[in-house]
mmCIF file of C-alpha atoms and ligand atoms in Angstrom:
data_model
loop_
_atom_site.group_PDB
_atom_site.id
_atom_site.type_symbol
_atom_site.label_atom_id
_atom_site.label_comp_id
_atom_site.label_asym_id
_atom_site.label_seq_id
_atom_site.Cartn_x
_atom_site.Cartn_y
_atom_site.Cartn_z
ATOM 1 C CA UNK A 256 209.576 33.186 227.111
ATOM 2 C CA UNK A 257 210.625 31.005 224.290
ATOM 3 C CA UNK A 258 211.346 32.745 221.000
ATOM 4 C CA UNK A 259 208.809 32.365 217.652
ATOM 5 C CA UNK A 260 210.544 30.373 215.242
ATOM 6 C CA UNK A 261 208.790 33.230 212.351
ATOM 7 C CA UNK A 262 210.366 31.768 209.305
ATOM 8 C CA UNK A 263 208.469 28.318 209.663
ATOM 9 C CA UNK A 264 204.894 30.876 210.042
ATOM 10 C CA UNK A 265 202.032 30.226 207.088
ATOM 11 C CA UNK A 266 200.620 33.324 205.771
ATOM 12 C CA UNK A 267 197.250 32.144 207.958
ATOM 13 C CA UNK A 268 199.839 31.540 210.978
ATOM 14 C CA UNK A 269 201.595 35.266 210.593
ATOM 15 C CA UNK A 270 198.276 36.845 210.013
ATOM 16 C CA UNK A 271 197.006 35.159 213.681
ATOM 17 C CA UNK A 272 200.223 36.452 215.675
ATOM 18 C CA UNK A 273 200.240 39.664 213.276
ATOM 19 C CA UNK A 274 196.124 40.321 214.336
ATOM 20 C CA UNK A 275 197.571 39.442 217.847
ATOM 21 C CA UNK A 276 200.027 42.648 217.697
ATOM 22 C CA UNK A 277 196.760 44.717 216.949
ATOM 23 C CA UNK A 278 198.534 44.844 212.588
ATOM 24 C CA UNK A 279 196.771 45.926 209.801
ATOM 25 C CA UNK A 280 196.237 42.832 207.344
ATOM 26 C CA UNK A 281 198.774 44.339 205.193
ATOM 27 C CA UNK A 282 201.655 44.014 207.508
ATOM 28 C CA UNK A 283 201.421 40.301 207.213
ATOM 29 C CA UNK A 284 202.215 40.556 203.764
ATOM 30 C CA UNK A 285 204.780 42.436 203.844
ATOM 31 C CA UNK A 286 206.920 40.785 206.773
ATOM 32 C CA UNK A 287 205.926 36.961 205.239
ATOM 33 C CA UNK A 288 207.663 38.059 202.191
ATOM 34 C CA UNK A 289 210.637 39.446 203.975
ATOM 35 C CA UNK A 290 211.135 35.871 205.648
ATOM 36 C CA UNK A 291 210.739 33.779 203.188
ATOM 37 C CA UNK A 292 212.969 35.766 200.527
ATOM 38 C CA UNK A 293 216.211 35.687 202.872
ATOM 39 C CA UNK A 294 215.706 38.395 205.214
ATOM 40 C CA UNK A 295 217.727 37.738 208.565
ATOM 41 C CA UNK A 296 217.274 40.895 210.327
ATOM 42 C CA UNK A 297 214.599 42.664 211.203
ATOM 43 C CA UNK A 298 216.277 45.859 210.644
ATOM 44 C CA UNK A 299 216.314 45.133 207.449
ATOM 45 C CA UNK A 300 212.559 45.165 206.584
ATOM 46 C CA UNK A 301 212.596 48.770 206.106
ATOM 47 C CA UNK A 302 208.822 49.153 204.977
ATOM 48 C CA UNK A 303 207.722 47.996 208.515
ATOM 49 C CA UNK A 304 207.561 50.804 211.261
ATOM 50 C CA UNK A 305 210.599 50.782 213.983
ATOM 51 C CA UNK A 306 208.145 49.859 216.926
ATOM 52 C CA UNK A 307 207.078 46.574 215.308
ATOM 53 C CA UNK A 308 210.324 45.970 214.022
ATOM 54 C CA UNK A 309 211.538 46.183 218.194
ATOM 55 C CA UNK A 310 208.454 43.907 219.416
ATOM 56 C CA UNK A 311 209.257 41.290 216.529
ATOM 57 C CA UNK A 312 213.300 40.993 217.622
ATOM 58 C CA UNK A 313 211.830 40.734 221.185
ATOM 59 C CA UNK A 314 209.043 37.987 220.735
ATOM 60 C CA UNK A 315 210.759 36.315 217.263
ATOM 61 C CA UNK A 316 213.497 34.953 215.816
ATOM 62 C CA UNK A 317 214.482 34.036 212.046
ATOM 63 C CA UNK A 318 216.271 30.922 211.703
ATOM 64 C CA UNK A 319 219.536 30.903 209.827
ATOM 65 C CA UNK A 320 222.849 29.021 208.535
ATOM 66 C CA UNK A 321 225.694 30.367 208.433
ATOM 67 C CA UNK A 322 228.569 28.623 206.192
ATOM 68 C CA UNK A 323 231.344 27.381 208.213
ATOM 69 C CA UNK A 324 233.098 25.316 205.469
ATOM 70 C CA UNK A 325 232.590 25.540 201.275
ATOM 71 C CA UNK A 326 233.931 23.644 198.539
ATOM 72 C CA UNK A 327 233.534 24.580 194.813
ATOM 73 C CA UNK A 328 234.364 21.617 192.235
ATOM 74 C CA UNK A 329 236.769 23.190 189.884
ATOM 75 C CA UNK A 330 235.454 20.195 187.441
ATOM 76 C CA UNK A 331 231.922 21.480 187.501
ATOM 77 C CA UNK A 332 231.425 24.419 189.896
ATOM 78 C CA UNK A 333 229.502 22.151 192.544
ATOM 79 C CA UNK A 334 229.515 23.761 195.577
ATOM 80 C CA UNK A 335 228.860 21.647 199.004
ATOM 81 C CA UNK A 336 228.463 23.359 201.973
ATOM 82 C CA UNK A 337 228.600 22.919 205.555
ATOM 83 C CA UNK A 338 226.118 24.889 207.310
ATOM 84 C CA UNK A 339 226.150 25.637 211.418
ATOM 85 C CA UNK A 340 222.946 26.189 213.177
ATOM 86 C CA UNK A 341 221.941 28.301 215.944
ATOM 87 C CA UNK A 342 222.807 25.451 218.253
ATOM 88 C CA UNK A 343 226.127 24.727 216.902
ATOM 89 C CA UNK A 344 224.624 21.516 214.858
ATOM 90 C CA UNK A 345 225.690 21.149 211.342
ATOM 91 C CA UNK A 346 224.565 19.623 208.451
ATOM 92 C CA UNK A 347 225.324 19.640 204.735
ATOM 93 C CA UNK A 348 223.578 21.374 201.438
ATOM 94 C CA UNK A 349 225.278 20.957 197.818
ATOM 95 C CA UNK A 350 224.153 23.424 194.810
ATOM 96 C CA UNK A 351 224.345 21.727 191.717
ATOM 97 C CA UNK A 352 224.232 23.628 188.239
ATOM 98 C CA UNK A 353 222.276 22.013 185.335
ATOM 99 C CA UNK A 354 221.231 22.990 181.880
ATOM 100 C CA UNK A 355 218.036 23.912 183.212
ATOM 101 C CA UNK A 356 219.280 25.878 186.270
ATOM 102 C CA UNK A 357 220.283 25.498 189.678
ATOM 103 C CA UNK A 358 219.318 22.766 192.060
ATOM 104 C CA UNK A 359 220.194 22.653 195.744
ATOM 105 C CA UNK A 360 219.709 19.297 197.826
ATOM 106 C CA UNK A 361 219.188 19.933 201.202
ATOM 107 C CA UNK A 362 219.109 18.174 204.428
ATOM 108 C CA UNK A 363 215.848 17.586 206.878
ATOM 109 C CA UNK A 364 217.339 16.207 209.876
ATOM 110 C CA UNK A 365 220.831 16.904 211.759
ATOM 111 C CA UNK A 366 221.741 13.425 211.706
ATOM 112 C CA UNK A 367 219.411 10.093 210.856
ATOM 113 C CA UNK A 368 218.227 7.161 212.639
ATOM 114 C CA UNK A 369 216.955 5.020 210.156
ATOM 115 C CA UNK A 370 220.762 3.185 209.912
ATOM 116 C CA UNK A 371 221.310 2.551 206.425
ATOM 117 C CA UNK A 372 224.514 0.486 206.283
ATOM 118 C CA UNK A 373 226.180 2.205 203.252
ATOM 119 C CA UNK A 374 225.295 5.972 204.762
ATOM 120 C CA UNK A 375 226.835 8.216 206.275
ATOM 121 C CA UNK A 376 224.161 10.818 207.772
ATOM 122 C CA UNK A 377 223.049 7.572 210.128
ATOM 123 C CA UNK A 378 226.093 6.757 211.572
ATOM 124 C CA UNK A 379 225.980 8.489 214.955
ATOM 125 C CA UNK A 380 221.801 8.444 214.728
ATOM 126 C CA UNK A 381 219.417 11.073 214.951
ATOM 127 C CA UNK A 382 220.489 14.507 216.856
ATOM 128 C CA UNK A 383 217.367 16.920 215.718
ATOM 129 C CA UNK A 384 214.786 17.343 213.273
ATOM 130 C CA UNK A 385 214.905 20.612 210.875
ATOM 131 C CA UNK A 386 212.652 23.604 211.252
ATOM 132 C CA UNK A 387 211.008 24.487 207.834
ATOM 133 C CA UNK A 388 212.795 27.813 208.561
ATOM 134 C CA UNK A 389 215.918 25.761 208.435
ATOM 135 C CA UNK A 390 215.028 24.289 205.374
ATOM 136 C CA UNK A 391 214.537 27.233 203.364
ATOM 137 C CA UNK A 392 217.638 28.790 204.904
ATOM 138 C CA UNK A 393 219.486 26.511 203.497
ATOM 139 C CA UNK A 394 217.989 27.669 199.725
ATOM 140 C CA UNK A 395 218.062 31.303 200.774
ATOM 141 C CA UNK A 396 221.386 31.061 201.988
ATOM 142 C CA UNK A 397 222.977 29.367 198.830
ATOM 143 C CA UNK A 398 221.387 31.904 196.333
ATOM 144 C CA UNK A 399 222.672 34.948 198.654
ATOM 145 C CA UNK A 400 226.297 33.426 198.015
ATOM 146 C CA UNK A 401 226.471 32.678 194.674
ATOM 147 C CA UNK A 402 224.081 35.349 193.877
ATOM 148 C CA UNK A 403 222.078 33.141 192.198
ATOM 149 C CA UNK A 404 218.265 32.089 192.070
ATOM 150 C CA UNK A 405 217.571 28.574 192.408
ATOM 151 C CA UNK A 406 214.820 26.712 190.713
ATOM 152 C CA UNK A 407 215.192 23.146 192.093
ATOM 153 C CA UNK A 408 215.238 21.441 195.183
ATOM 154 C CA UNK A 409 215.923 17.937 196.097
ATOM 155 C CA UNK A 410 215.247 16.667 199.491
ATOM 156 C CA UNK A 411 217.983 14.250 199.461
ATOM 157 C CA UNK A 412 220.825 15.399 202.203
ATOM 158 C CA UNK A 413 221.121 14.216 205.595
ATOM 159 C CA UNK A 414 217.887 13.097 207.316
ATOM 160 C CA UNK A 415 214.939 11.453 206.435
ATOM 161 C CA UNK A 416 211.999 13.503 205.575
ATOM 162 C CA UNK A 417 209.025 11.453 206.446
ATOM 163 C CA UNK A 418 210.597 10.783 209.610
ATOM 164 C CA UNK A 419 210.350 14.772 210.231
ATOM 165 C CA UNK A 420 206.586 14.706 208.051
ATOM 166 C CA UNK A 421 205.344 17.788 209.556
ATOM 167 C CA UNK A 422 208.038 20.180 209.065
ATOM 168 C CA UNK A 423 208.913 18.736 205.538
ATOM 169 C CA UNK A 424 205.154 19.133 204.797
ATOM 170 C CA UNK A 425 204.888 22.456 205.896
ATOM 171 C CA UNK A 426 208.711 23.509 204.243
ATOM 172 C CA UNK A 427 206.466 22.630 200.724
ATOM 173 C CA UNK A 428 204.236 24.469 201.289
ATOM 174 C CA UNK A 429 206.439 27.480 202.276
ATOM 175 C CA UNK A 430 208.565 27.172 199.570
ATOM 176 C CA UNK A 431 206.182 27.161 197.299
ATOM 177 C CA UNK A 432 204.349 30.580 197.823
ATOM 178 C CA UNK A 433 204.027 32.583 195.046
ATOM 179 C CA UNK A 434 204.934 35.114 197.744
ATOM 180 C CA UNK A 435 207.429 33.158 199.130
ATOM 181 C CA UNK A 436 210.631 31.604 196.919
ATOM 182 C CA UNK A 437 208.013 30.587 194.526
ATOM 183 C CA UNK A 438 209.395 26.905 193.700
ATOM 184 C CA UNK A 439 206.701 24.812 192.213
ATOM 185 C CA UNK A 440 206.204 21.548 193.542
ATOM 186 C CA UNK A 441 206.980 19.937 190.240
ATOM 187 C CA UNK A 442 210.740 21.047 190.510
ATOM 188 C CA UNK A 443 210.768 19.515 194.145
ATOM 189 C CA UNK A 444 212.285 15.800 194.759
ATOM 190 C CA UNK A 445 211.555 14.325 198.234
ATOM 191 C CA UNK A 446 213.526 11.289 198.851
ATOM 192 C CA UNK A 447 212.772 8.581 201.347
ATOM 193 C CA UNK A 448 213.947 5.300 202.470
ATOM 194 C CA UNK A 449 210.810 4.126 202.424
ATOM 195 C CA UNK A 450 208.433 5.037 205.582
ATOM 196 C CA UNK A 451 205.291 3.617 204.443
ATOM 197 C CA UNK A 452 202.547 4.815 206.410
ATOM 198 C CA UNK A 453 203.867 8.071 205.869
ATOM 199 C CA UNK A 454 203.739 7.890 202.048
ATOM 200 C CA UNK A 455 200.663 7.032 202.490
ATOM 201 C CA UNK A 456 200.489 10.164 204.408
ATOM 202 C CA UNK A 457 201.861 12.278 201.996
ATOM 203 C CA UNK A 458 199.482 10.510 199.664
ATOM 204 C CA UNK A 459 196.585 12.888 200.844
ATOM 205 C CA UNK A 460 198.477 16.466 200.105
ATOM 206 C CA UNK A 461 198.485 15.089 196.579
ATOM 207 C CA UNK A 462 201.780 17.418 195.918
ATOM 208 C CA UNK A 463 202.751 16.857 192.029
ATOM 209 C CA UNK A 464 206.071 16.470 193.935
ATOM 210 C CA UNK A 465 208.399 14.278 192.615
ATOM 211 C CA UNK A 466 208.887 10.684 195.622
ATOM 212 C CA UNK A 467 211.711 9.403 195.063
ATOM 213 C CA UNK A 468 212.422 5.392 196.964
ATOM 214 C CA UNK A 469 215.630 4.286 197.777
ATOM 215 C CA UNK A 470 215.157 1.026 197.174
ATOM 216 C CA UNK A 471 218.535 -0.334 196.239
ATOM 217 C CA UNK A 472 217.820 -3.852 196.470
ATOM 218 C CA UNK A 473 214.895 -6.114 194.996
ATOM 219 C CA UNK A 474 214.286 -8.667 197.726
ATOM 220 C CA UNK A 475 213.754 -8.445 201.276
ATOM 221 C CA UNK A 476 216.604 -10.272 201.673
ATOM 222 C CA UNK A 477 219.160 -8.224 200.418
ATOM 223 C CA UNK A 478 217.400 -5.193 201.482
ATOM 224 C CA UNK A 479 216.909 -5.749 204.760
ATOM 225 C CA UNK A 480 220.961 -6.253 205.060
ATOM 226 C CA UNK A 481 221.774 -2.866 204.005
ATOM 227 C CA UNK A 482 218.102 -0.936 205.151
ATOM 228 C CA UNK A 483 216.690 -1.942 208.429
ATOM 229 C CA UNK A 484 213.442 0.146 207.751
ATOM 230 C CA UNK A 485 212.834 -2.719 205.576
ATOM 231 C CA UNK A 486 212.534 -4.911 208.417
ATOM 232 C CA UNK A 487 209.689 -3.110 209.517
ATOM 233 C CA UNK A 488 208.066 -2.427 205.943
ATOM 234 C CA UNK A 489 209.408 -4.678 203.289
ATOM 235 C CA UNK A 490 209.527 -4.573 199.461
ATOM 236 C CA UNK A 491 205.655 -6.070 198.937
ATOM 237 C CA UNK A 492 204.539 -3.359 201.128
ATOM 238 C CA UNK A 493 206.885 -0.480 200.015
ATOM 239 C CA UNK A 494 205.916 -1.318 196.016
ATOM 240 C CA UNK A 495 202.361 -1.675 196.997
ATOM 241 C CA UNK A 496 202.385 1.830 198.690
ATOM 242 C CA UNK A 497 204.144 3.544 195.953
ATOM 243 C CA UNK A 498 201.546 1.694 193.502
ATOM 244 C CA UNK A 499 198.489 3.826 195.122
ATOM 245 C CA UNK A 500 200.737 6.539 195.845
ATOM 246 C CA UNK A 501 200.785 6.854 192.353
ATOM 247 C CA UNK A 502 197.280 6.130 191.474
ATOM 248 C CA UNK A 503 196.268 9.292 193.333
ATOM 249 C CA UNK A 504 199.679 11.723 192.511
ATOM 250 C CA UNK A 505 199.679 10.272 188.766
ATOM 251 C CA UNK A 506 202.863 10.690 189.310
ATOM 252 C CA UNK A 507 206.070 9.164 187.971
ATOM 253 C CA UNK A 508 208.000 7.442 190.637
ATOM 254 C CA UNK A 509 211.985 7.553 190.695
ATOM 255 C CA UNK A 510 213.664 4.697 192.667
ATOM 256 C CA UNK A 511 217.119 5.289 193.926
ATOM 257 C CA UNK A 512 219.460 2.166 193.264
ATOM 258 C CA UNK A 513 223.247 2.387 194.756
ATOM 259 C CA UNK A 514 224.811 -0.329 192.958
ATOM 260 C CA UNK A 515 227.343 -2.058 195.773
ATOM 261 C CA UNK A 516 229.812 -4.751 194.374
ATOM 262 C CA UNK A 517 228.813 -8.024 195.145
ATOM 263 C CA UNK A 518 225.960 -7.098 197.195
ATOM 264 C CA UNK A 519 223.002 -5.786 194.512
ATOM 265 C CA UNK A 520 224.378 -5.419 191.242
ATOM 266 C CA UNK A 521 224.203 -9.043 189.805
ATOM 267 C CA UNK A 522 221.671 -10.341 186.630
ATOM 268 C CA UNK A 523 219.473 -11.978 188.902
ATOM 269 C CA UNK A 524 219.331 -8.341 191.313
ATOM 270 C CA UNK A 525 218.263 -6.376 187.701
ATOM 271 C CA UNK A 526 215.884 -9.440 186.193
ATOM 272 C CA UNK A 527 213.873 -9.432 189.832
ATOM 273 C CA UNK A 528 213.848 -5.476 190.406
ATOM 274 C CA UNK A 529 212.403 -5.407 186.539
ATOM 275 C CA UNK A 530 209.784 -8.035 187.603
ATOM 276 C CA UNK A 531 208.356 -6.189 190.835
ATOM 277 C CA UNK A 532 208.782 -2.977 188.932
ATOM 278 C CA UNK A 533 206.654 -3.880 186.298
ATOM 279 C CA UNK A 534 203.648 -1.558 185.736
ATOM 280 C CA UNK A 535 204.607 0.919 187.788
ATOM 281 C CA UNK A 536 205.121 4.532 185.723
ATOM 282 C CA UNK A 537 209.139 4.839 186.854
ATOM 283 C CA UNK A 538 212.238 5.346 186.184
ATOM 284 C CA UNK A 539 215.248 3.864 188.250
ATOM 285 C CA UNK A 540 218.360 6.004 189.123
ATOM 286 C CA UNK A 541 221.207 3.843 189.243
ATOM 287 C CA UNK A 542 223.864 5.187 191.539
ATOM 288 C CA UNK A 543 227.769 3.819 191.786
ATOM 289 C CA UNK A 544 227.544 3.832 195.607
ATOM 290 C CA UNK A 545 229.814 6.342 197.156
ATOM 291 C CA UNK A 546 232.007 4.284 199.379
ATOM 292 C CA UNK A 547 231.948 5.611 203.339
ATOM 293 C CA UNK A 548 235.274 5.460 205.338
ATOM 294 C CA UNK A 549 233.263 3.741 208.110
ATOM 295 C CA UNK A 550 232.597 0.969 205.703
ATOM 296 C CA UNK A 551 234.300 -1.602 203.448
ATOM 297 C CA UNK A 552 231.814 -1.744 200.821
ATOM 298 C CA UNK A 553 232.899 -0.736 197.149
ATOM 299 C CA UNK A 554 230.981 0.133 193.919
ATOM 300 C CA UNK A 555 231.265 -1.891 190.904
ATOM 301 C CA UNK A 556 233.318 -0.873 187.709
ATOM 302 C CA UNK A 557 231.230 1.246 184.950
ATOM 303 C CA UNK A 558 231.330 -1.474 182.551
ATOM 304 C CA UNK A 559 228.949 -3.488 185.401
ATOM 305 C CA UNK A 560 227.094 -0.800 186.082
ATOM 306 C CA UNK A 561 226.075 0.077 182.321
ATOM 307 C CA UNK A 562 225.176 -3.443 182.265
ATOM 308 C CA UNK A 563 223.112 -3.229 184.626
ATOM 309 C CA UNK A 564 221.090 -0.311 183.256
ATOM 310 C CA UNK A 565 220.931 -2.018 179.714
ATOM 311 C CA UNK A 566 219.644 -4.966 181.320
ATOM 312 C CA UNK A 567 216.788 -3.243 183.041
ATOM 313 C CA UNK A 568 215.753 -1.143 179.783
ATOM 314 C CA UNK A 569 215.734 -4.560 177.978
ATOM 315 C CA UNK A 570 213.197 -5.482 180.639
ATOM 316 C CA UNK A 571 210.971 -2.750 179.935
ATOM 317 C CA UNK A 572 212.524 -0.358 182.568
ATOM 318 C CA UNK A 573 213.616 3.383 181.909
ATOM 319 C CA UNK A 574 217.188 3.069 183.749
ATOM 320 C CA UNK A 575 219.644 6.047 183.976
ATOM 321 C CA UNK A 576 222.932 6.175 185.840
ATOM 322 C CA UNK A 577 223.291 9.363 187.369
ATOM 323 C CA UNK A 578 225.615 11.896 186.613
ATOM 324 C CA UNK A 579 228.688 12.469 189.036
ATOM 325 C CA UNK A 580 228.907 16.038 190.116
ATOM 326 C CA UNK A 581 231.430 17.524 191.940
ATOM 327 C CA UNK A 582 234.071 14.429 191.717
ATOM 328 C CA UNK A 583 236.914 16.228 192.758
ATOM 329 C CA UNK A 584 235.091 17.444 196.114
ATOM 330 C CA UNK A 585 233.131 14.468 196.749
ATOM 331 C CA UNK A 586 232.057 13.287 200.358
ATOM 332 C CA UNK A 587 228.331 11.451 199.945
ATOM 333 C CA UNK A 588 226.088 11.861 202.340
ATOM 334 C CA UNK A 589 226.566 13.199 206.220
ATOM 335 C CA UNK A 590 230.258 12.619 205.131
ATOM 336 C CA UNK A 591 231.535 16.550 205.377
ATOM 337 C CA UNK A 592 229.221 17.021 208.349
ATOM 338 C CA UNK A 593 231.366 14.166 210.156
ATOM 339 C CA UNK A 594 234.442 15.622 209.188
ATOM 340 C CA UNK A 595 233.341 19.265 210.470
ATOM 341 C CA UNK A 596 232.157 18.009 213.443
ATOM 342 C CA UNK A 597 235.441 15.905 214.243
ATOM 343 C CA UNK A 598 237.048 19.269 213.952
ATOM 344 C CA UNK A 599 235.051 20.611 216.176
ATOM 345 C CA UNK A 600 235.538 18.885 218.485
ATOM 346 C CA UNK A 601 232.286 17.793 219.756
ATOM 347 C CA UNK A 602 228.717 16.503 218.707
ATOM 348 C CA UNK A 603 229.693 13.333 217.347
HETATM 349 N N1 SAH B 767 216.848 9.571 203.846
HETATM 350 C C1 SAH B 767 216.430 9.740 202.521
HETATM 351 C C2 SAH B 767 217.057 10.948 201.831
HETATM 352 C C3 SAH B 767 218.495 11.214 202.126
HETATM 353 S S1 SAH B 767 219.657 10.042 201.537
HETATM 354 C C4 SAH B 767 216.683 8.454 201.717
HETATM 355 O O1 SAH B 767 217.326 7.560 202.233
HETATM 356 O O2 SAH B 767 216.180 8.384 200.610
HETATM 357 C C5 SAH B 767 219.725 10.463 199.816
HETATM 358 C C6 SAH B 767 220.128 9.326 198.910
HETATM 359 O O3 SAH B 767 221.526 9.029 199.062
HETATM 360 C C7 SAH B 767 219.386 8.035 199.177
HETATM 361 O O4 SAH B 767 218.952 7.451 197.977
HETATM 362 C C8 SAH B 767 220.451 7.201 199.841
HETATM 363 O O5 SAH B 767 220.165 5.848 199.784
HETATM 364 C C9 SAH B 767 221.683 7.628 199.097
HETATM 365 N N2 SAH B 767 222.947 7.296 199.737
HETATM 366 C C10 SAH B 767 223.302 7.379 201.024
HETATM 367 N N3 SAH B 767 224.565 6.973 201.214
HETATM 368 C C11 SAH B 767 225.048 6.625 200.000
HETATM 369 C C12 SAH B 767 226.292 6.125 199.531
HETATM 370 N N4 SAH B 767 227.299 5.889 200.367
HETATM 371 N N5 SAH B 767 226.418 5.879 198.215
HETATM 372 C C13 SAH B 767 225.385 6.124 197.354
HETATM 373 N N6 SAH B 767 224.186 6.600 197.741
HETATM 374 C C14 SAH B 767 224.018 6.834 199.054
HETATM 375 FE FE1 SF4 B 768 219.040 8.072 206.668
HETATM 376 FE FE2 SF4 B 768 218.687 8.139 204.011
HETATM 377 FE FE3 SF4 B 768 221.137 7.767 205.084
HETATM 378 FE FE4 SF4 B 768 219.318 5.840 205.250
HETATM 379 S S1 SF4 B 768 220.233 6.650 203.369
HETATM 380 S S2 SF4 B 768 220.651 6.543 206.925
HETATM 381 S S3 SF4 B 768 217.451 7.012 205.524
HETATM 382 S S4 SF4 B 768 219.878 9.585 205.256
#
């Protein structure tokens, strides 16, 4: 018999197996809050009786990371980790500390297969989706290190989200149980390269999430050369998507730009994304793109880049370059997993 993946269990899920096992109500309480807090051994949920505890190793398991590689910035105290799963998979997770707290960006996928030119996480495709349980293993994990309690999460590692909607969907929802690690949605970024039906999708949970598009490009043209999801759904129907996204979510949109020399970061690039952007509640996070060893591509100098930002506020557009965290340990995206892997041995 296959093993329960617990972790990933709503309250109304554990309460059904729980019932199942002939529990009292209050059981389910008290073993949802041991999994979603950290817990990753039965044994340790001392305030359930010995005989449950033995059916629940038998019938259950409770997903878990373990760290096989850390690196702390000594600039910043960054910390990126690569995490190994169950099945010898890894992927990455980075905890990041700001004036408000800590925020950890996780991964959803091992792997990607949406084939962004300039990433990393999509060179070798798509191996597996996440669990939710993975997901919040990944936060659990991080604050049991540093001993820390995190307060943000941004769903910006390796993987596409809407391209694993269920689990992602459910991982909000677990997350952000008051009995759980209690994260409200509005500290939550989901990032996505731009899977339209399914933000049309996510659309109906009305999350007050924050969606943030990678769009890096404002033409189908240029888009299409560095995304091919944008061959499927291009900019019109992307910006028209995020348009009633935000009708419903009232939410401010963020849209991802990774400025790549030569390739997005001219006058004409910021005068047309301030055109389509126009009247849509945003703000635009301009990134010097990281460059990948698989790649030649290379970012522009700073001077360009602030440019480009005061070129898009002069259009009416809030513009911000973000803030480079752990430069000294840097490796963007599915980079360290690569390396790990290569180690290894295998996967990749
Ligand atoms: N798949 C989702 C989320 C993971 S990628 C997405 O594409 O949005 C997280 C962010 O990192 C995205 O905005 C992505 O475009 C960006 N990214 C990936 N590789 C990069 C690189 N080499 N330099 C800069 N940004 C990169
Ligand atoms: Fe996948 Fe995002 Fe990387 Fe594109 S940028 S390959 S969607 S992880």
């Amino acid at each position: 018999m296959e093993k329960i993946d617990i972790k990933s269990y709503n309250e109304a899920e554990l309460l059904e197996y729980m019932t199942s096992l002939g529990q009292p109500k209050f059981r389910t309480a008290q073993l949802f809050k041991w999994l979603q807090q950290g817990v990753e051994d039965f044994d340790q949920m001392t305030n359930l009786p010995k005989p449950l505890r033995e059916i629940l190793k038998e019938q259950c398991y409770i997903a878990n990371v373990s760290i096989v590689k850390k690196f702390v910035s000594k600039i910043d105290g960054t910390v990126k980790y690569v995490y190994e799963l169950f099945d010898g998979e890894r992927i990455e997770s980075v905890v990041m500390k700001y004036e408000h707290g800590y925020t950890v960006c996780i991964s959803t996928q091992v792997g990607c297969r949406m084939g962004c030119s300039f990433c990393a996480s999509g060179l070798d495709g798509l191996f597996r989706n996440l669990t939710p349980s993975e997901m919040l293993a990944q936060i659990t994990k991080a604050q049991q290190d540093n001993g820390i309690r995190i307060s943000n999460v941004v769903m910006m590692g390796m993987g596409e989200p809407l391209d694993n909607f269920d689990n992602s969907v459910k991982f909000l929802q677990l997350v952000s149980n008051d009995n759980g690690l209690n994260i409200g949605l509005r500290h939550i970024s989901l990032s996505t390269s731009g899977v339209v039906p399914k933000i049309k999708e996510l659309k109906g949970y009305n999350f007050p999430i924050t969606l943030s598009v990678s769009l890096h490009a404002p033409n189908d043209e240029i888009r299409s050369s560095m995304m091919k999801v944008n061959k499927k759904w291009g900019v019109d129907e992307l910006l028209s998507a995020c348009r009633e996204y935000q009708k419903v979510t009232t939410r401010r949109i963020s849209f991802e730009y990774a400025l790549i020399e030569d390739v997005n970061d001219s006058d004409a690039c910021a005068d047309e994304l301030a055109k389509r952007l126009r009247g849509i509640m945003c703000h635009v996070n301009l990134i010097p793109a990281n460059p990948v060893k698989e790649n030649s591509f290379k970012k522009p100098d700073m001077n360009k880049i602030i440019h480009f930002k005061e070129r898009l506020i002069k259009k009416g557009i809030n513009a911000t370059v973000r803030r480079t965290l752990g430069a000294d340990i840097d490796a963007s995206c599915g980079q360290l997993r690569r390396k790990a892997m290569e180690e290894k041995g295998g996967g990749c």
